[in-house]
PDB file of N, CA, C and O and ligand atoms in Angstrom:
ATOM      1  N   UNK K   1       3.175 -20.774  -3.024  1.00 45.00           N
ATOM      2  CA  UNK K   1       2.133 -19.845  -2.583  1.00 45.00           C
ATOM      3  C   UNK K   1       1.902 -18.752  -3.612  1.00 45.00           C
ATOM      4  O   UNK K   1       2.790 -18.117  -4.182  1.00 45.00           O
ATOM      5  N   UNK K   2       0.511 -18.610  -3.783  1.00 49.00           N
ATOM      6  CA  UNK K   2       0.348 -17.108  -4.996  1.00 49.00           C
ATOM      7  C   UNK K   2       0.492 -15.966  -4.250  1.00 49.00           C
ATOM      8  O   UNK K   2       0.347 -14.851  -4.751  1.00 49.00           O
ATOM      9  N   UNK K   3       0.776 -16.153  -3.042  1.00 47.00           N
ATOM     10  CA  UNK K   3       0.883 -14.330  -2.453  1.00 47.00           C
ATOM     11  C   UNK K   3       2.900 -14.362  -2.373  1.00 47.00           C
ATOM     12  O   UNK K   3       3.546 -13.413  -1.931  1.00 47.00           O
ATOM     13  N   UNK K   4       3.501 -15.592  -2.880  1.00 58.00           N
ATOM     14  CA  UNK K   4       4.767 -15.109  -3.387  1.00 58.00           C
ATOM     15  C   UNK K   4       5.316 -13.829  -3.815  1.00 58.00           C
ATOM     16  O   UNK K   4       6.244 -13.115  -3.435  1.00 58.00           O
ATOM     17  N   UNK K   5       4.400 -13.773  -4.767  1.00 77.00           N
ATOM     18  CA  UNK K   5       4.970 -12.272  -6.163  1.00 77.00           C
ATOM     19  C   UNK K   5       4.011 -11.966  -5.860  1.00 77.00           C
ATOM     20  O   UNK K   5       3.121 -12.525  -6.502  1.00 77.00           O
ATOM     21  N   UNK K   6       3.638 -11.193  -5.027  1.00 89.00           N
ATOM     22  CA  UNK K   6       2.764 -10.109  -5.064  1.00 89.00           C
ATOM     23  C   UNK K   6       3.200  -9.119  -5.970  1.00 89.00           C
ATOM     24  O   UNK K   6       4.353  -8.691  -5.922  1.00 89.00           O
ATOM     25  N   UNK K   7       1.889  -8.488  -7.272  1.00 94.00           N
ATOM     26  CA  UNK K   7       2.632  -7.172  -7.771  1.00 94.00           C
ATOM     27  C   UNK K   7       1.778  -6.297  -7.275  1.00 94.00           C
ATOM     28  O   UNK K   7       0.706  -6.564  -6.732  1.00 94.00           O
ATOM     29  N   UNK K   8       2.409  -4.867  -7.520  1.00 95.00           N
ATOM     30  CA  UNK K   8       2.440  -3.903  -7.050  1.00 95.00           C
ATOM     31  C   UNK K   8       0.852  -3.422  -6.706  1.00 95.00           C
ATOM     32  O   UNK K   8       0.504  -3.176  -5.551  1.00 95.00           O
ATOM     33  N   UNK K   9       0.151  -3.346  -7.594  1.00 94.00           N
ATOM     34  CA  UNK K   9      -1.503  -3.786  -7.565  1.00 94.00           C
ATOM     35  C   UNK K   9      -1.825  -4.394  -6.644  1.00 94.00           C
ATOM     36  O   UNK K   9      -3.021  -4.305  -6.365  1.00 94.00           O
ATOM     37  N   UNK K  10      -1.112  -5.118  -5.912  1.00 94.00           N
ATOM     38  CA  UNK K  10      -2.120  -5.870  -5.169  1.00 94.00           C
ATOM     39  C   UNK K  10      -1.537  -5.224  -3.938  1.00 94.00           C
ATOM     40  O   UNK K  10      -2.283  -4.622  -3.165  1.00 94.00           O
ATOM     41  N   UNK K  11      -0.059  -5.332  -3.686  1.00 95.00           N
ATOM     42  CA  UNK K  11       0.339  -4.560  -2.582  1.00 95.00           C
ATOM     43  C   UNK K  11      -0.751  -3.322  -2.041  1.00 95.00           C
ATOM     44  O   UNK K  11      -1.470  -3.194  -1.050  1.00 95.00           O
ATOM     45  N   UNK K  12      -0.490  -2.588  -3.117  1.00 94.00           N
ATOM     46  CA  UNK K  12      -1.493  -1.182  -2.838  1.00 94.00           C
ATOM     47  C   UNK K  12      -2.672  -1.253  -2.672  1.00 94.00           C
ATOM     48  O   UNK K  12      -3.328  -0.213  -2.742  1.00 94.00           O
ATOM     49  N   UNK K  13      -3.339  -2.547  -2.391  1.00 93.00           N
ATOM     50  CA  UNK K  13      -4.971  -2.858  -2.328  1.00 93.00           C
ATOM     51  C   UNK K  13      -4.748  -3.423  -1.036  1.00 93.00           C
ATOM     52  O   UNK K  13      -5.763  -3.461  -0.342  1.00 93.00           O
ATOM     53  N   UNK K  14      -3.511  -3.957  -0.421  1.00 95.00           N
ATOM     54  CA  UNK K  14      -3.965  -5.185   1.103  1.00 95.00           C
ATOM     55  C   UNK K  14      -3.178  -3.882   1.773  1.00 95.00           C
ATOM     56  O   UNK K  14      -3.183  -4.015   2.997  1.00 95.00           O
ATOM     57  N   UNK K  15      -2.555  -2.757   1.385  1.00 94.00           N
ATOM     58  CA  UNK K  15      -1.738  -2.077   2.476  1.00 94.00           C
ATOM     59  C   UNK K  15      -2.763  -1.370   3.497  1.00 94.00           C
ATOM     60  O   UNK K  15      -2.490  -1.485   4.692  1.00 94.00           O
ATOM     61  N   UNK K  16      -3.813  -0.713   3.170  1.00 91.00           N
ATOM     62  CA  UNK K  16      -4.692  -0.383   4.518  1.00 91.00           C
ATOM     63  C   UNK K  16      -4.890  -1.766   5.197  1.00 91.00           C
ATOM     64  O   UNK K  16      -4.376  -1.722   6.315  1.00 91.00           O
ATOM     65  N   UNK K  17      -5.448  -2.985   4.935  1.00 93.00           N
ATOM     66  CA  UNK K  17      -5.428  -3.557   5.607  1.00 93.00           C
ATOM     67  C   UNK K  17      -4.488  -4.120   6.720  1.00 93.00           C
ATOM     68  O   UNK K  17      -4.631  -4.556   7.863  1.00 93.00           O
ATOM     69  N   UNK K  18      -3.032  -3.818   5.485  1.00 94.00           N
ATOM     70  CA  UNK K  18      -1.852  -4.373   6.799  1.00 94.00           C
ATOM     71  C   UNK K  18      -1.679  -3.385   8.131  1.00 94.00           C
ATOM     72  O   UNK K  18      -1.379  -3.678   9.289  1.00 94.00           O
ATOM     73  N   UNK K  19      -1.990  -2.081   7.508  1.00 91.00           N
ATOM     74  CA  UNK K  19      -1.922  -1.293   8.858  1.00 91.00           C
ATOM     75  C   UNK K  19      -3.295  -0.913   9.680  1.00 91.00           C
ATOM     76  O   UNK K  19      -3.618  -0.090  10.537  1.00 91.00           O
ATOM     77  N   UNK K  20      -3.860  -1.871   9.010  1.00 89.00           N
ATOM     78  CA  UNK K  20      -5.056  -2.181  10.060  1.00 89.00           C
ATOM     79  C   UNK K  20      -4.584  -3.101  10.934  1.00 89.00           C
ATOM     80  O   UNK K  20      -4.863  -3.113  12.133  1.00 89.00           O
ATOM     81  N   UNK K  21      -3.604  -4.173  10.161  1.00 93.00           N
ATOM     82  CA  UNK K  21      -3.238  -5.145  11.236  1.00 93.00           C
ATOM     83  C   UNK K  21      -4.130  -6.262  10.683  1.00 93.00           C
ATOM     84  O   UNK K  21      -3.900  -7.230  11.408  1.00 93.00           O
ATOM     85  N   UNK K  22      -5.377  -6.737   9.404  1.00 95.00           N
ATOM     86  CA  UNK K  22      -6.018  -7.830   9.466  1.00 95.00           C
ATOM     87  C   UNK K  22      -5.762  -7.976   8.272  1.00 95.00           C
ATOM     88  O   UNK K  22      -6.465  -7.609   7.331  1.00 95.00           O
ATOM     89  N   UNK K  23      -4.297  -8.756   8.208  1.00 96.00           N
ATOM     90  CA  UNK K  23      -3.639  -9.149   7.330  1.00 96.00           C
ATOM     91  C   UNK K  23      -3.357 -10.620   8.484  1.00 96.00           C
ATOM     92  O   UNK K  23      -3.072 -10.631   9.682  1.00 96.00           O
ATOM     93  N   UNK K  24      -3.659 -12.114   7.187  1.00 96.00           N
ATOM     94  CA  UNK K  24      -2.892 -13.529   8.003  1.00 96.00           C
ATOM     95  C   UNK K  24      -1.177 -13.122   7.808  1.00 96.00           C
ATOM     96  O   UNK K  24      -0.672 -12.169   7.214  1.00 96.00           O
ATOM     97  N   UNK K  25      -0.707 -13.954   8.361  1.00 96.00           N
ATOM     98  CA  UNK K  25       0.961 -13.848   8.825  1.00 96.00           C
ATOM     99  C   UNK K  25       1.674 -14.032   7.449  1.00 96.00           C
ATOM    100  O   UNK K  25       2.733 -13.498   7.123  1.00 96.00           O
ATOM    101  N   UNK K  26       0.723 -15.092   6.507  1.00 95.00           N
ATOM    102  CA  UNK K  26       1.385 -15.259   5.430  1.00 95.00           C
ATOM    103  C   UNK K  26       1.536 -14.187   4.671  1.00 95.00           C
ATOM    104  O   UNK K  26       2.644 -13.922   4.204  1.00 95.00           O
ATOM    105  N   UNK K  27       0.227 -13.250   4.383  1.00 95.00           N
ATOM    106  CA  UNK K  27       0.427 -12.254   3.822  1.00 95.00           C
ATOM    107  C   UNK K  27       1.043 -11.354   3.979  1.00 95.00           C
ATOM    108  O   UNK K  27       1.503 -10.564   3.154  1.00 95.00           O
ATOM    109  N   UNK K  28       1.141 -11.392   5.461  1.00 96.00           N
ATOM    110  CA  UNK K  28       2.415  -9.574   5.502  1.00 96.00           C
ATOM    111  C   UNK K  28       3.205 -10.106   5.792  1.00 96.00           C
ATOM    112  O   UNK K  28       3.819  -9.539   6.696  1.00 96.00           O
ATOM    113  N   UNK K  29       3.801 -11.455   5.353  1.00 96.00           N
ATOM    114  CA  UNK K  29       5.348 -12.020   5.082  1.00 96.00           C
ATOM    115  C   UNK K  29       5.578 -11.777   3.549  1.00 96.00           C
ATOM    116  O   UNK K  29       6.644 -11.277   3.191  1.00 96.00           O
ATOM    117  N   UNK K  30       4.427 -12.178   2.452  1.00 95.00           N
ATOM    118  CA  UNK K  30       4.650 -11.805   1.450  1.00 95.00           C
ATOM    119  C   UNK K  30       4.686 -10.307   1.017  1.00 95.00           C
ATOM    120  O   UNK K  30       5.532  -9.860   0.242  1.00 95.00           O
ATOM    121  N   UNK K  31       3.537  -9.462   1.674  1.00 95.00           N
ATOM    122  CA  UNK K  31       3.883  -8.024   1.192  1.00 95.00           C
ATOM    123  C   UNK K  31       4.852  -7.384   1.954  1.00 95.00           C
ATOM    124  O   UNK K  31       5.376  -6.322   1.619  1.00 95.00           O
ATOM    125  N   UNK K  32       5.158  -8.125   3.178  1.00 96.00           N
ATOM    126  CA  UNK K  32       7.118  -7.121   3.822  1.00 96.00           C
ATOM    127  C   UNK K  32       8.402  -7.622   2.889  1.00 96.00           C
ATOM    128  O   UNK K  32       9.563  -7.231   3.011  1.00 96.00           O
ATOM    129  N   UNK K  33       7.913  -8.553   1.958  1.00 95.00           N
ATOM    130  CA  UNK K  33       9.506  -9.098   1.065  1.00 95.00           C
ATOM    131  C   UNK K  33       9.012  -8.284   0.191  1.00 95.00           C
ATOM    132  O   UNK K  33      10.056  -7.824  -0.270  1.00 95.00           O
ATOM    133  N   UNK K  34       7.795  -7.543  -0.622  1.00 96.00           N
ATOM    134  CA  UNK K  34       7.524  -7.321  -1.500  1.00 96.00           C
ATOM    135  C   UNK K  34       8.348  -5.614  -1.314  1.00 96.00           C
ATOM    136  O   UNK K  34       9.173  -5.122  -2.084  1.00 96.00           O
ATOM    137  N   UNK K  35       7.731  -4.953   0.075  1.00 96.00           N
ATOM    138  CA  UNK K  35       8.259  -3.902  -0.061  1.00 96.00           C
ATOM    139  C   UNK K  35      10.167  -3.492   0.120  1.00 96.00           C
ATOM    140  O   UNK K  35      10.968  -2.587  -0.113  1.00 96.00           O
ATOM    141  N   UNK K  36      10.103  -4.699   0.617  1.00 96.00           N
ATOM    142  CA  UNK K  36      11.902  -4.717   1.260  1.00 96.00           C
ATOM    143  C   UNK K  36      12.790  -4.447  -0.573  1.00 96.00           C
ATOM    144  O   UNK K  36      13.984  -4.189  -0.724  1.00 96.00           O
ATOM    145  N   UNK K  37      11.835  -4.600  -1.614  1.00 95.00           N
ATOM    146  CA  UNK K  37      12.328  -4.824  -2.983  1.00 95.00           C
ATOM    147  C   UNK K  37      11.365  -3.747  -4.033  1.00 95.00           C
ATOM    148  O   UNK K  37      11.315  -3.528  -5.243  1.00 95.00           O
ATOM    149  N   UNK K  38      10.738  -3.298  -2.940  1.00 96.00           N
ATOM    150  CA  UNK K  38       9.935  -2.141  -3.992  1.00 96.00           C
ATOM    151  C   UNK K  38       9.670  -1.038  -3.552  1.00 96.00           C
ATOM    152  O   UNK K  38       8.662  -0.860  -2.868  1.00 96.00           O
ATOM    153  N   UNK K  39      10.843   0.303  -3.966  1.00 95.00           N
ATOM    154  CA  UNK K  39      10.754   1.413  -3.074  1.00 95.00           C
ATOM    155  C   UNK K  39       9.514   2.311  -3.553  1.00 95.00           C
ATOM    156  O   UNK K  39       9.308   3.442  -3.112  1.00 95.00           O
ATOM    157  N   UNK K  40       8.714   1.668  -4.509  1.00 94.00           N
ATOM    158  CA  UNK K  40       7.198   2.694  -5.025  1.00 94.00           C
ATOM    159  C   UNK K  40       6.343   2.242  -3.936  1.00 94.00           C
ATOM    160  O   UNK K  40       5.533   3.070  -3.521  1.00 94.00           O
ATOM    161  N   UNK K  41       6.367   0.819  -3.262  1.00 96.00           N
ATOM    162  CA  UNK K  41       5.212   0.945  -2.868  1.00 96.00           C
ATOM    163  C   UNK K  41       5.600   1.315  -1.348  1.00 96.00           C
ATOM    164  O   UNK K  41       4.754   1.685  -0.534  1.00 96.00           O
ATOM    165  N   UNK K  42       7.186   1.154  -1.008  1.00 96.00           N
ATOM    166  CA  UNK K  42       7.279   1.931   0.480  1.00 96.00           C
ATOM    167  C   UNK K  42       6.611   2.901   0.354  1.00 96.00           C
ATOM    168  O   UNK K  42       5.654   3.163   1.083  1.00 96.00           O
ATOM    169  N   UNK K  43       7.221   3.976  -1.114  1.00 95.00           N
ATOM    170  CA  UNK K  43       6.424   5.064  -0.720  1.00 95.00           C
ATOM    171  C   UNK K  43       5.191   5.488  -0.413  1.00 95.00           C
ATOM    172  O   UNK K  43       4.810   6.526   0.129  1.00 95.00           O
ATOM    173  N   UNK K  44       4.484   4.346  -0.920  1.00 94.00           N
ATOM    174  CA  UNK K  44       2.932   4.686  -0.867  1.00 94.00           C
ATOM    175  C   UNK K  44       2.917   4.607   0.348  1.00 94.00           C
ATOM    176  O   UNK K  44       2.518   5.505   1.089  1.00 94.00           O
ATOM    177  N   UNK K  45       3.594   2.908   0.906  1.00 95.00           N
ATOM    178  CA  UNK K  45       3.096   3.156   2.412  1.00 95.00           C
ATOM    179  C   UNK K  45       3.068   4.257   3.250  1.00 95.00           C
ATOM    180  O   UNK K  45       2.121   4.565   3.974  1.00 95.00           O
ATOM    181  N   UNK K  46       4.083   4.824   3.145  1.00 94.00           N
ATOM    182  CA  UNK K  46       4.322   5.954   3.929  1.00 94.00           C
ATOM    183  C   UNK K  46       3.692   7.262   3.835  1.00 94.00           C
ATOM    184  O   UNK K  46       3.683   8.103   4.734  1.00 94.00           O
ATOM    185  N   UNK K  47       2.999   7.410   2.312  1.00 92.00           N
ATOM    186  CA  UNK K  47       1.938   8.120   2.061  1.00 92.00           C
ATOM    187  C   UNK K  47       0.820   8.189   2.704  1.00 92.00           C
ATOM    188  O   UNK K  47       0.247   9.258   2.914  1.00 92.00           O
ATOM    189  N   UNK K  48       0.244   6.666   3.214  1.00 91.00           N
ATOM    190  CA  UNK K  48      -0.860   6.492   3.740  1.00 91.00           C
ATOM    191  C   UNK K  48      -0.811   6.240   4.317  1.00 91.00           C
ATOM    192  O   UNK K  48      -1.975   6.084   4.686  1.00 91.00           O
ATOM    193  N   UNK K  49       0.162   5.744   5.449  1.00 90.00           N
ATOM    194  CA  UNK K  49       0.295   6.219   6.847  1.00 90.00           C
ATOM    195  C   UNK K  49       0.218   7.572   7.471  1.00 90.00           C
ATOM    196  O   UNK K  49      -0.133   7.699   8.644  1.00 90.00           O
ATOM    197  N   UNK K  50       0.610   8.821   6.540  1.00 89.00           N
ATOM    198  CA  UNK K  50       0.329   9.824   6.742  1.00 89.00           C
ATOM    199  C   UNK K  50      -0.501  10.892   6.750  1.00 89.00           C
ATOM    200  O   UNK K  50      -0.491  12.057   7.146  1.00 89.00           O
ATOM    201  N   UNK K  51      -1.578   9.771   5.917  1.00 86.00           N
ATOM    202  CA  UNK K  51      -2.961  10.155   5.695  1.00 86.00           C
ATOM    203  C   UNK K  51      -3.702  10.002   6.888  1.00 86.00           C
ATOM    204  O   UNK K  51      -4.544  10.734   7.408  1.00 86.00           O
ATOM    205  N   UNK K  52      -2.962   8.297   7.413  1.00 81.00           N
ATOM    206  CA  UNK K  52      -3.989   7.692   8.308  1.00 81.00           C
ATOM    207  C   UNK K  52      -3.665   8.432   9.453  1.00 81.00           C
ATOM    208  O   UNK K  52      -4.625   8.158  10.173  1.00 81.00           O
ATOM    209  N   UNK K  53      -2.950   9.188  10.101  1.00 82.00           N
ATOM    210  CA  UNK K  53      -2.120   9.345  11.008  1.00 82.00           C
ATOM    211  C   UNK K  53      -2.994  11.277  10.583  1.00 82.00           C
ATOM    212  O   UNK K  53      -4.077  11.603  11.068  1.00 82.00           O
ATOM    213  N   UNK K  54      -2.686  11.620  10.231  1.00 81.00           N
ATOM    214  CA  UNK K  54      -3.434  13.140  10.080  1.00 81.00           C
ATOM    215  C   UNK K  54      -5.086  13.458  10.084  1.00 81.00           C
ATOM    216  O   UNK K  54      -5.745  14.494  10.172  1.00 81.00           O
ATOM    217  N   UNK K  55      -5.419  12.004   9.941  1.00 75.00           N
ATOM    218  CA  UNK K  55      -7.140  12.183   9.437  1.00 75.00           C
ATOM    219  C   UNK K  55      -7.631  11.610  11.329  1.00 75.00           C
ATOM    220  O   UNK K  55      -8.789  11.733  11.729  1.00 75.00           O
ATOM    221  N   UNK K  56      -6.682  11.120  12.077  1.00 71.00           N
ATOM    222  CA  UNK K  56      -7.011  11.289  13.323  1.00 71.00           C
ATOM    223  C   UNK K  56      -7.658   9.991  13.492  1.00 71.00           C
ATOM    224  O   UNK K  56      -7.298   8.931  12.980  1.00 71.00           O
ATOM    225  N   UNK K  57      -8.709  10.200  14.312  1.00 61.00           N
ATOM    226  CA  UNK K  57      -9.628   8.829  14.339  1.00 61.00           C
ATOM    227  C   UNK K  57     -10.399   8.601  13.459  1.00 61.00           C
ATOM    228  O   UNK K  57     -11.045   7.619  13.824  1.00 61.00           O
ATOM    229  N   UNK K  58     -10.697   8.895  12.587  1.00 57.00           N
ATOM    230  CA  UNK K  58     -11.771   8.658  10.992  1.00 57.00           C
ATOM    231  C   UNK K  58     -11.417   7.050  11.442  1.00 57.00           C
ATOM    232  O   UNK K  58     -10.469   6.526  12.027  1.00 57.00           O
ATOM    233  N   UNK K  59     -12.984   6.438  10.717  1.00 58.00           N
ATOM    234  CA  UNK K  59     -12.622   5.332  10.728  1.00 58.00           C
ATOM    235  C   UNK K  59     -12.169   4.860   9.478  1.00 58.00           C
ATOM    236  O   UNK K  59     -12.402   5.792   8.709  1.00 58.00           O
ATOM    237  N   UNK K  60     -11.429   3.539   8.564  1.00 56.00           N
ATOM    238  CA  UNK K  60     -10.888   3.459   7.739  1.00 56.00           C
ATOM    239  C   UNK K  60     -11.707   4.213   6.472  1.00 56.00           C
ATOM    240  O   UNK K  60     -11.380   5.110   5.695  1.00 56.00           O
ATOM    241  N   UNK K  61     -13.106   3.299   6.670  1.00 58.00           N
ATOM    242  CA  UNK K  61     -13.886   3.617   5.545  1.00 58.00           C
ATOM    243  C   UNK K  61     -14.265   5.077   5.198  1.00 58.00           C
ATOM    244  O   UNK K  61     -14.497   5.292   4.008  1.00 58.00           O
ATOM    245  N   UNK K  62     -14.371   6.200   6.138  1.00 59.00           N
ATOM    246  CA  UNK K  62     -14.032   7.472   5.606  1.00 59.00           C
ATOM    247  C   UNK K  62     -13.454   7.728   4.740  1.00 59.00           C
ATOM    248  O   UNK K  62     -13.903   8.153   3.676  1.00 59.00           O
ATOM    249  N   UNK K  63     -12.075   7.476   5.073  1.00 60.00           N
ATOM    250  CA  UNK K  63     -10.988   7.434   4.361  1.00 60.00           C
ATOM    251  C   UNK K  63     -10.738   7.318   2.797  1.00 60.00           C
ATOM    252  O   UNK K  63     -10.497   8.086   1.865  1.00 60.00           O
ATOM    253  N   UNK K  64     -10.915   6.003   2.989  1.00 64.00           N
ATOM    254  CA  UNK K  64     -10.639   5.061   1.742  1.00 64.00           C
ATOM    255  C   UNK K  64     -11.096   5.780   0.020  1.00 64.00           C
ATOM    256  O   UNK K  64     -10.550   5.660  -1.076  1.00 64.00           O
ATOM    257  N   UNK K  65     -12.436   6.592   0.514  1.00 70.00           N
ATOM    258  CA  UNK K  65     -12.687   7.142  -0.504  1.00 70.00           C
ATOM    259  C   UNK K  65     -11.484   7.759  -1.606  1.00 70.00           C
ATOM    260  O   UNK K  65     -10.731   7.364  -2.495  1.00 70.00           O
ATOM    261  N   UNK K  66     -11.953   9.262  -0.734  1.00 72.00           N
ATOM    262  CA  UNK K  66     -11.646  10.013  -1.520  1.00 72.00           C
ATOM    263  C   UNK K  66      -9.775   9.620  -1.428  1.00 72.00           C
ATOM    264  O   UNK K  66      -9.003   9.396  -2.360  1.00 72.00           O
ATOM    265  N   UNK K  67      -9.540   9.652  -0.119  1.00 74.00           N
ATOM    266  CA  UNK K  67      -8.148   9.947   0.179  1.00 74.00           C
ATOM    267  C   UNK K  67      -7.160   8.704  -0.539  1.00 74.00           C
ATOM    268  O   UNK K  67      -5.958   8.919  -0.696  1.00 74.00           O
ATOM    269  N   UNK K  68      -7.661   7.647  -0.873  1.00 74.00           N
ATOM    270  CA  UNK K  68      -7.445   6.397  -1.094  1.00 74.00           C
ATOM    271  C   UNK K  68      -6.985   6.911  -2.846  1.00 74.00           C
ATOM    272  O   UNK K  68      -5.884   6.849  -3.392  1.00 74.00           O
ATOM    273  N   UNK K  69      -8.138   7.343  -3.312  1.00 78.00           N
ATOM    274  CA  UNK K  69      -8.435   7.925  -4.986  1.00 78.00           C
ATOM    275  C   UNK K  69      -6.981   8.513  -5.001  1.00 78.00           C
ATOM    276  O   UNK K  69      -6.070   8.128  -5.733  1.00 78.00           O
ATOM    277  N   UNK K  70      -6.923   9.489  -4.089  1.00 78.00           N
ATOM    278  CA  UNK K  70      -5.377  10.691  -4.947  1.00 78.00           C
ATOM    279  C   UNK K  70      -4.131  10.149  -3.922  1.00 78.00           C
ATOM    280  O   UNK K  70      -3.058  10.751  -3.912  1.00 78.00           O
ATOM    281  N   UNK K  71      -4.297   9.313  -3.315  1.00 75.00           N
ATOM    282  CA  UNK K  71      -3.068   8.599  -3.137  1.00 75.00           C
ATOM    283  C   UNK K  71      -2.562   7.669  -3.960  1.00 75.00           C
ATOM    284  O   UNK K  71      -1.356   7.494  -4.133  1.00 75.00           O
ATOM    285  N   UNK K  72      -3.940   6.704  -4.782  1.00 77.00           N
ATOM    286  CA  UNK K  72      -3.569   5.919  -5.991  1.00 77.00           C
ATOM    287  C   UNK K  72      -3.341   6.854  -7.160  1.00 77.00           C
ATOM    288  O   UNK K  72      -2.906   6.348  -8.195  1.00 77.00           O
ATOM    289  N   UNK K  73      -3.536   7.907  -7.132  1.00 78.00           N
ATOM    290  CA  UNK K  73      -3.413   8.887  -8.538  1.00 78.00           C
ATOM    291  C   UNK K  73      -1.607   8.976  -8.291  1.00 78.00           C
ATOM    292  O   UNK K  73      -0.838   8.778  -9.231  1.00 78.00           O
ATOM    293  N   UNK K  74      -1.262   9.209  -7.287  1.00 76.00           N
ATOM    294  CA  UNK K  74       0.098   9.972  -6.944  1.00 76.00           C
ATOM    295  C   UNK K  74       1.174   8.446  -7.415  1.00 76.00           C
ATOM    296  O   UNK K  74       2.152   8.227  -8.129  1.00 76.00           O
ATOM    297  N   UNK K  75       0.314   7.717  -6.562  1.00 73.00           N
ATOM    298  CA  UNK K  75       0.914   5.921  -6.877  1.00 73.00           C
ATOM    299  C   UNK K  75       1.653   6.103  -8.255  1.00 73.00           C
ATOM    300  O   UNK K  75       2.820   6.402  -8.504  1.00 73.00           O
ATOM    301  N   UNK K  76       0.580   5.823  -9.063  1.00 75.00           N
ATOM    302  CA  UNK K  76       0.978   6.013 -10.705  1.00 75.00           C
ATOM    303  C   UNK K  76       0.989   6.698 -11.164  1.00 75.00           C
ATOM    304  O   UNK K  76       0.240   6.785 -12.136  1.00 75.00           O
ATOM    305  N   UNK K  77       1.961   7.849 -10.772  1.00 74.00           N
ATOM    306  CA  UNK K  77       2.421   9.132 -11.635  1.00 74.00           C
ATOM    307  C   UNK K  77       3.390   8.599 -10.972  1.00 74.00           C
ATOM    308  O   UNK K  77       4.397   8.957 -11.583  1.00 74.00           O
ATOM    309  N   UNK K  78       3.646   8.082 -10.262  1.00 65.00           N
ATOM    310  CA  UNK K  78       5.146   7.387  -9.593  1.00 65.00           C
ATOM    311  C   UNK K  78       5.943   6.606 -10.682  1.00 65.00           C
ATOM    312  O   UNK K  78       5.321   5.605 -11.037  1.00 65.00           O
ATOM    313  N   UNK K  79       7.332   6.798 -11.417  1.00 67.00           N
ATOM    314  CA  UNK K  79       7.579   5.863 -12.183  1.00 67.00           C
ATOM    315  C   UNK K  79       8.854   5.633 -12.236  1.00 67.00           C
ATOM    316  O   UNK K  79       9.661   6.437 -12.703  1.00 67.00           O
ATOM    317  N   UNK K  80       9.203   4.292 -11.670  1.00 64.00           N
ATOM    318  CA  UNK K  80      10.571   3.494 -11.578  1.00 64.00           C
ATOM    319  C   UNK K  80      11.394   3.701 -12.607  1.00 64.00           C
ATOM    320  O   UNK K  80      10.813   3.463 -13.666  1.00 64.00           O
ATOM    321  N   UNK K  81      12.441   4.025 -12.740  1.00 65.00           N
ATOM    322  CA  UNK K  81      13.141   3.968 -13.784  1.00 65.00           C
ATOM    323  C   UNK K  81      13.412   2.846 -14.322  1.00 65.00           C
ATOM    324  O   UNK K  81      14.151   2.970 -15.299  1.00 65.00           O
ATOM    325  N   UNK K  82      13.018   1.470 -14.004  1.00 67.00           N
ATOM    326  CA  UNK K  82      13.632   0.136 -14.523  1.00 67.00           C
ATOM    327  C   UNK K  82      12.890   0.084 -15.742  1.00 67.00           C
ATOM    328  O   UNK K  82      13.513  -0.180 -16.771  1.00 67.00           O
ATOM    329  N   UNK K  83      11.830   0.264 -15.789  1.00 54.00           N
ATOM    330  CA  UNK K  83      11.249  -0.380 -17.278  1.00 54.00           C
ATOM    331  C   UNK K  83      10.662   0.839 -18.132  1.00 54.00           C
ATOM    332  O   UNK K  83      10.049   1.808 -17.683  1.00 54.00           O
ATOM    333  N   UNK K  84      11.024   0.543 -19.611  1.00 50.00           N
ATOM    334  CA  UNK K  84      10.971   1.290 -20.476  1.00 50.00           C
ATOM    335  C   UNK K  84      10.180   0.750 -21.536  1.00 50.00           C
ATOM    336  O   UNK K  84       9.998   1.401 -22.564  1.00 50.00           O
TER     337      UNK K  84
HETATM  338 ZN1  LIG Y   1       5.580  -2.618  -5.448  1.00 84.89          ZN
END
């Protein structure tokens, strides 16, 4: 399956959707192994759960804009110590 290795890029593009919930089974089997092994993009999750969760009922697409923009800014200023 290509949603095996999900990288991190892509994680951070299907995660509103997973907590939308309209993610197939395969996929948030591949992006829950992805995060169980990648504590950058827990964090994001948890970033934008806290977005989603503070902005109230907005519907996604409100959102996504702006709030989406400086959560991916924060994303990659994020940097793992593994690779150099
Ligand atoms: Zn990741």
């Amino acid at each position: 399956m290509t949603t095996e290795h999900l990288s991190c890029q892509v994680v951070v593009e299907l995660l509103t959707d997973y907590l939308d919930g309209a993610l197939d089974a395969d996929t948030v089997a591949a992006l829950e192994a992805h995060l169980a092994t990648c504590p950058a993009c827990v964090l994001y999750l948890e970033q934008l759960r806290t977005v989603i969760e503070s902005a109230g009922r907005l519907p996604p697409d409100t959102l996504s804009e702006a709030a989406l923009a400086e959560l991916e800014a924060a994303f990659r200023g994020y940097r793992p110590p593994a690779t150099q």
